[in-house]
Amino acid sequence: MTTVADVRAAEEPITMLTAYDAPTAEIVEATGIDVILVGDSMGNAVLGHDSTLPVTCEEVESRTAAVARATDETLVVADMPFLSFGVSEADSVGNAGRMVKEAGADAVKLESGPHTIELTERLVDLGIPVMAHLGLTPQHVNQLGGYGQQATTEEAAGELLDLARAHAEAGAFSLVLEHIPANLAGAVTEAIEIPTIGIGAGPDCDGQVLVITDVIGLGEWSPPFSRQFGDVRSEIERAVTAYREAVESGEFPAEEHAEVVEEIEDVY
């Protein structure tokens, strides 16, 4: 079983994917992926929202529980959604605690900033492992003005590096770096002792994470820094079309798909 300690001490590249339901989580685990992130990316990927902002704590908790029930060997990380943390310490600790205590997550992920340094330390002190997240933080999309690359100036890069160091010192066991320059991601990876996991941050991170719907080719669009390794959307379309045609033609269900119980024939 992959543990927080395993991730922190990993010498091989760390592999992480999102999953939002039990069947997908079973498949992801069977392939040997190290970490499953139950991401608030579910808002865009599976819940039909235009952003992650509408995702609720209850939705993440429910889907984390489904993923946790379906897996035994993979580290499960619950993504704390917008306004579920950072408003008050009590609410932040309570919401994160629910993900571990009730949903079965092994750790939580926080979209990080100056406001999450003390919270990270507090959660770790209470026994809740924290994965930090810097760079493009989608919960700040309204403040950022979109989903463009972050930390592209010397000042912004320095601030991100300082925040990375601060969260490592606060006890985070790993750090997601999203959509930042590859050379900055490499510098952060060299500067801190905890592993970095990149998404749109180049090849020099200690691991990589992508959204499952991008990887399998389920969505109509994926970000330019992602890659489709399959075409599940076309396969689903093929299968559903074949089903519809079989029903319309009377081919399905056939005799082998139905059972006859002779004892009830007298009823009619």
Coordinates of C-alpha atoms in Angstrom, one line a residue:
M1 CA 0.0 0.0 0.0
T2 CA 1.3 3.5 -0.9
T3 CA 1.5 5.7 2.2
V4 CA 2.3 9.4 2.7
A5 CA 5.7 8.3 3.9
D6 CA 6.3 6.4 0.7
V7 CA 5.4 9.5 -1.4
R8 CA 7.6 11.7 0.7
A9 CA 10.6 9.3 0.3
A10 CA 9.9 8.3 -3.3
E11 CA 13.0 7.8 -5.5
E12 CA 11.0 6.9 -8.7
P13 CA 8.7 9.4 -10.4
I14 CA 5.4 9.7 -8.6
T15 CA 2.3 9.0 -10.7
M16 CA -1.0 10.6 -9.7
L17 CA -4.4 10.7 -11.5
T18 CA -7.8 12.0 -10.5
A19 CA -10.8 9.7 -10.1
Y20 CA -14.3 10.5 -9.0
D21 CA -16.1 7.2 -8.7
A22 CA -15.5 3.6 -7.6
P23 CA -15.3 1.9 -11.1
T24 CA -12.7 4.4 -12.3
A25 CA -10.7 4.1 -9.1
E26 CA -10.6 0.3 -9.4
I27 CA -9.1 0.6 -12.9
V28 CA -6.6 3.3 -11.8
E29 CA -5.4 1.2 -8.9
A30 CA -5.1 -1.9 -11.1
T31 CA -2.7 0.0 -13.3
G32 CA -0.3 0.7 -10.4
I33 CA -0.8 4.5 -10.1
D34 CA 0.6 5.7 -6.8
V35 CA -1.9 8.4 -5.8
I36 CA -5.5 9.1 -6.6
L37 CA -6.6 12.7 -6.2
V38 CA -10.4 13.1 -5.8
G39 CA -10.1 16.6 -7.3
D40 CA -12.4 19.5 -7.2
S41 CA -11.8 19.3 -10.9
M42 CA -14.9 17.1 -10.7
G43 CA -16.7 20.4 -11.2
N44 CA -15.5 20.7 -14.8
A45 CA -14.8 17.0 -15.5
V46 CA -18.0 15.3 -14.4
L47 CA -20.5 17.7 -12.8
G48 CA -21.1 20.0 -15.7
H49 CA -19.9 23.2 -14.1
D50 CA -17.7 25.8 -15.9
S51 CA -15.3 26.0 -13.0
T52 CA -14.4 24.2 -9.7
L53 CA -16.0 27.0 -7.6
P54 CA -19.5 25.4 -7.2
V55 CA -18.2 22.0 -5.9
T56 CA -19.3 21.4 -2.3
C57 CA -17.7 19.7 0.6
E58 CA -20.5 17.1 0.5
E59 CA -19.8 16.2 -3.1
V60 CA -16.1 15.8 -2.5
E61 CA -16.7 13.7 0.6
S62 CA -19.2 11.4 -1.2
R63 CA -16.9 10.8 -4.1
T64 CA -13.9 10.4 -1.9
A65 CA -15.7 7.7 0.1
A66 CA -16.6 5.9 -3.2
V67 CA -12.9 6.0 -4.3
A68 CA -11.7 4.9 -0.9
R69 CA -14.1 1.9 -0.8
A70 CA -12.9 0.8 -4.2
T71 CA -9.1 0.9 -3.5
D72 CA -6.7 -0.9 -1.1
E73 CA -3.2 0.0 -2.3
T74 CA -3.4 3.5 -3.7
L75 CA -3.0 6.7 -1.6
V76 CA -6.3 8.6 -1.7
V77 CA -6.1 12.4 -1.5
A78 CA -9.3 14.5 -1.1
D79 CA -9.2 18.0 -2.6
M80 CA -10.6 20.6 -0.3
P81 CA -13.1 22.6 -2.3
F82 CA -13.6 26.4 -2.5
L83 CA -14.4 28.0 0.9
S84 CA -14.2 24.7 2.8
F85 CA -11.0 25.9 4.3
G86 CA -9.3 29.2 5.2
V87 CA -12.4 31.0 6.4
S88 CA -12.0 29.9 10.0
E89 CA -9.6 27.4 11.6
A90 CA -12.4 25.5 13.3
D91 CA -14.3 25.0 10.0
S92 CA -11.2 24.2 8.1
V93 CA -10.1 21.5 10.5
G94 CA -13.6 20.1 10.7
N95 CA -14.0 19.8 7.0
A96 CA -10.6 18.3 6.4
G97 CA -11.2 15.9 9.3
R98 CA -14.4 14.7 7.7
M99 CA -12.5 13.7 4.6
V100 CA -10.1 11.5 6.6
K101 CA -12.4 10.3 9.4
E102 CA -15.6 9.8 7.5
A103 CA -14.8 9.5 3.8
G104 CA -11.6 7.4 4.3
A105 CA -9.1 9.7 2.6
D106 CA -5.4 9.3 3.5
A107 CA -4.7 13.0 3.1
V108 CA -6.1 16.3 1.9
K109 CA -4.9 18.8 -0.7
L110 CA -5.1 22.5 -0.2
E111 CA -4.9 25.2 -2.9
S112 CA -2.2 27.0 -1.1
G113 CA -1.0 30.6 -0.4
P114 CA 0.1 32.7 2.5
H115 CA -3.2 31.9 4.2
T116 CA -2.6 28.2 4.3
I117 CA 0.8 28.0 6.0
E118 CA -0.5 28.0 9.5
L119 CA -3.4 25.8 8.6
T120 CA -1.1 23.2 7.0
E121 CA 0.9 23.1 10.2
R122 CA -2.2 22.8 12.3
L123 CA -3.7 20.0 10.2
V124 CA -0.4 18.1 10.2
D125 CA -0.2 18.5 14.0
L126 CA -3.6 16.9 14.3
G127 CA -2.7 13.9 12.1
I128 CA -4.1 15.0 8.8
P129 CA -1.5 14.8 6.0
V130 CA -1.5 17.8 3.7
M131 CA -0.6 18.0 0.0
A132 CA 0.1 21.7 -0.9
H133 CA -0.7 23.2 -4.3
L134 CA 0.9 26.3 -5.8
G135 CA 1.0 28.0 -9.2
L136 CA -2.3 28.1 -11.0
T137 CA -4.9 27.6 -8.3
P138 CA -8.3 27.3 -10.1
Q139 CA -10.2 28.3 -7.0
H140 CA -8.7 31.8 -7.5
V141 CA -9.8 32.0 -11.2
N142 CA -11.8 35.2 -10.6
Q143 CA -8.8 36.9 -9.0
L144 CA -6.4 35.6 -11.5
G145 CA -8.5 36.5 -14.5
G146 CA -8.3 33.1 -16.1
Y147 CA -6.3 30.0 -16.3
G148 CA -3.0 31.3 -17.8
Q149 CA 0.5 30.4 -16.8
Q150 CA 1.5 31.7 -13.4
A151 CA 4.8 33.0 -11.8
T152 CA 6.2 34.3 -15.1
T153 CA 7.9 37.3 -13.6
E154 CA 11.0 37.3 -11.3
E155 CA 9.0 38.7 -8.4
A156 CA 6.2 36.2 -8.8
A157 CA 8.6 33.3 -9.1
G158 CA 10.4 34.4 -6.0
E159 CA 7.1 34.6 -4.1
L160 CA 6.2 31.1 -5.2
L161 CA 9.5 29.7 -4.2
D162 CA 9.2 31.3 -0.7
L163 CA 5.7 29.8 -0.4
A164 CA 6.9 26.4 -1.4
R165 CA 9.6 26.5 1.3
A166 CA 7.1 27.7 3.9
H167 CA 4.7 24.9 3.2
A168 CA 7.4 22.3 3.3
E169 CA 8.5 23.6 6.6
A170 CA 4.9 23.6 7.8
G171 CA 4.8 19.9 7.2
A172 CA 3.2 19.3 3.8
F173 CA 4.3 15.9 2.5
S174 CA 4.3 17.0 -1.2
L175 CA 3.6 19.9 -3.4
V176 CA 1.6 20.2 -6.6
L177 CA 2.9 22.8 -9.1
E178 CA 0.4 23.7 -11.7
H179 CA 1.0 25.6 -15.0
I180 CA 4.2 27.4 -14.1
P181 CA 7.4 27.7 -16.1
A182 CA 9.4 24.5 -16.3
N183 CA 12.6 26.1 -15.2
L184 CA 10.9 27.5 -12.1
A185 CA 9.4 24.1 -11.3
G186 CA 12.8 22.6 -11.5
A187 CA 14.2 25.2 -9.2
V188 CA 11.5 24.6 -6.6
T189 CA 12.1 20.9 -6.9
E190 CA 15.7 21.4 -6.1
A191 CA 15.1 23.9 -3.3
I192 CA 12.7 21.9 -1.1
E193 CA 12.9 18.5 0.5
I194 CA 9.4 17.3 -0.2
P195 CA 8.5 15.9 -3.6
T196 CA 6.9 18.1 -6.3
I197 CA 4.1 16.8 -8.5
G198 CA 3.7 18.8 -11.7
I199 CA 0.8 19.5 -14.0
G200 CA 1.8 21.7 -16.8
A201 CA 5.1 22.4 -15.0
G202 CA 7.6 20.5 -17.1
P203 CA 9.6 17.3 -16.7
D204 CA 11.8 18.2 -13.7
C205 CA 9.2 17.6 -11.0
D206 CA 9.3 14.5 -8.9
G207 CA 6.0 13.3 -10.3
Q208 CA 3.1 14.2 -12.5
V209 CA -0.7 14.5 -12.2
L210 CA -3.4 14.8 -14.8
V211 CA -7.2 14.7 -14.8
I212 CA -8.5 11.3 -15.7
T213 CA -10.9 12.5 -18.4
D214 CA -8.0 14.2 -20.2
V215 CA -5.8 11.1 -20.0
I216 CA -8.5 8.7 -21.4
G217 CA -9.9 11.1 -23.9
L218 CA -13.4 11.3 -22.5
G219 CA -13.9 15.1 -22.7
E220 CA -14.3 17.2 -25.8
W221 CA -11.4 19.5 -24.7
S222 CA -8.2 19.2 -22.7
P223 CA -5.6 21.8 -21.7
P224 CA -2.5 22.2 -23.9
F225 CA -0.2 20.9 -21.3
S226 CA -2.1 17.7 -21.0
R227 CA -2.1 14.6 -23.3
Q228 CA -4.7 12.1 -24.3
F229 CA -3.5 8.6 -24.0
G230 CA -6.7 7.0 -25.2
D231 CA -10.0 7.8 -27.0
V232 CA -12.7 6.5 -24.6
R233 CA -15.2 9.1 -25.8
S234 CA -15.3 7.5 -29.3
E235 CA -15.5 4.0 -27.8
I236 CA -18.5 5.0 -25.6
E237 CA -20.2 6.6 -28.6
R238 CA -19.6 3.4 -30.6
A239 CA -21.0 1.2 -27.9
V240 CA -24.1 3.3 -27.2
T241 CA -24.9 3.6 -30.9
A242 CA -24.7 -0.1 -31.2
Y243 CA -27.0 -0.6 -28.3
R244 CA -29.6 1.9 -29.7
E245 CA -29.5 0.2 -33.1
A246 CA -29.9 -3.3 -31.5
V247 CA -32.9 -2.2 -29.6
E248 CA -34.5 -0.4 -32.5
S249 CA -34.0 -3.4 -34.8
G250 CA -35.3 -6.0 -32.2
E251 CA -31.9 -7.7 -32.1
F252 CA -31.6 -7.0 -28.3
P253 CA -32.7 -8.5 -26.1
A254 CA -32.4 -11.9 -27.7
E255 CA -33.6 -15.3 -26.2
E256 CA -30.3 -15.7 -24.4
H257 CA -30.8 -12.4 -22.6
A258 CA -34.2 -13.5 -21.0
E259 CA -35.4 -16.2 -18.7
V260 CA -38.8 -17.9 -18.9
V261 CA -40.4 -19.3 -15.7
E262 CA -42.8 -22.0 -16.6
E263 CA -44.5 -22.0 -13.2
I264 CA -46.2 -18.6 -13.9
E265 CA -47.7 -19.6 -17.3
D266 CA -51.1 -20.3 -15.7
V267 CA -51.4 -16.7 -14.6
Y268 CA -52.1 -15.7 -18.2

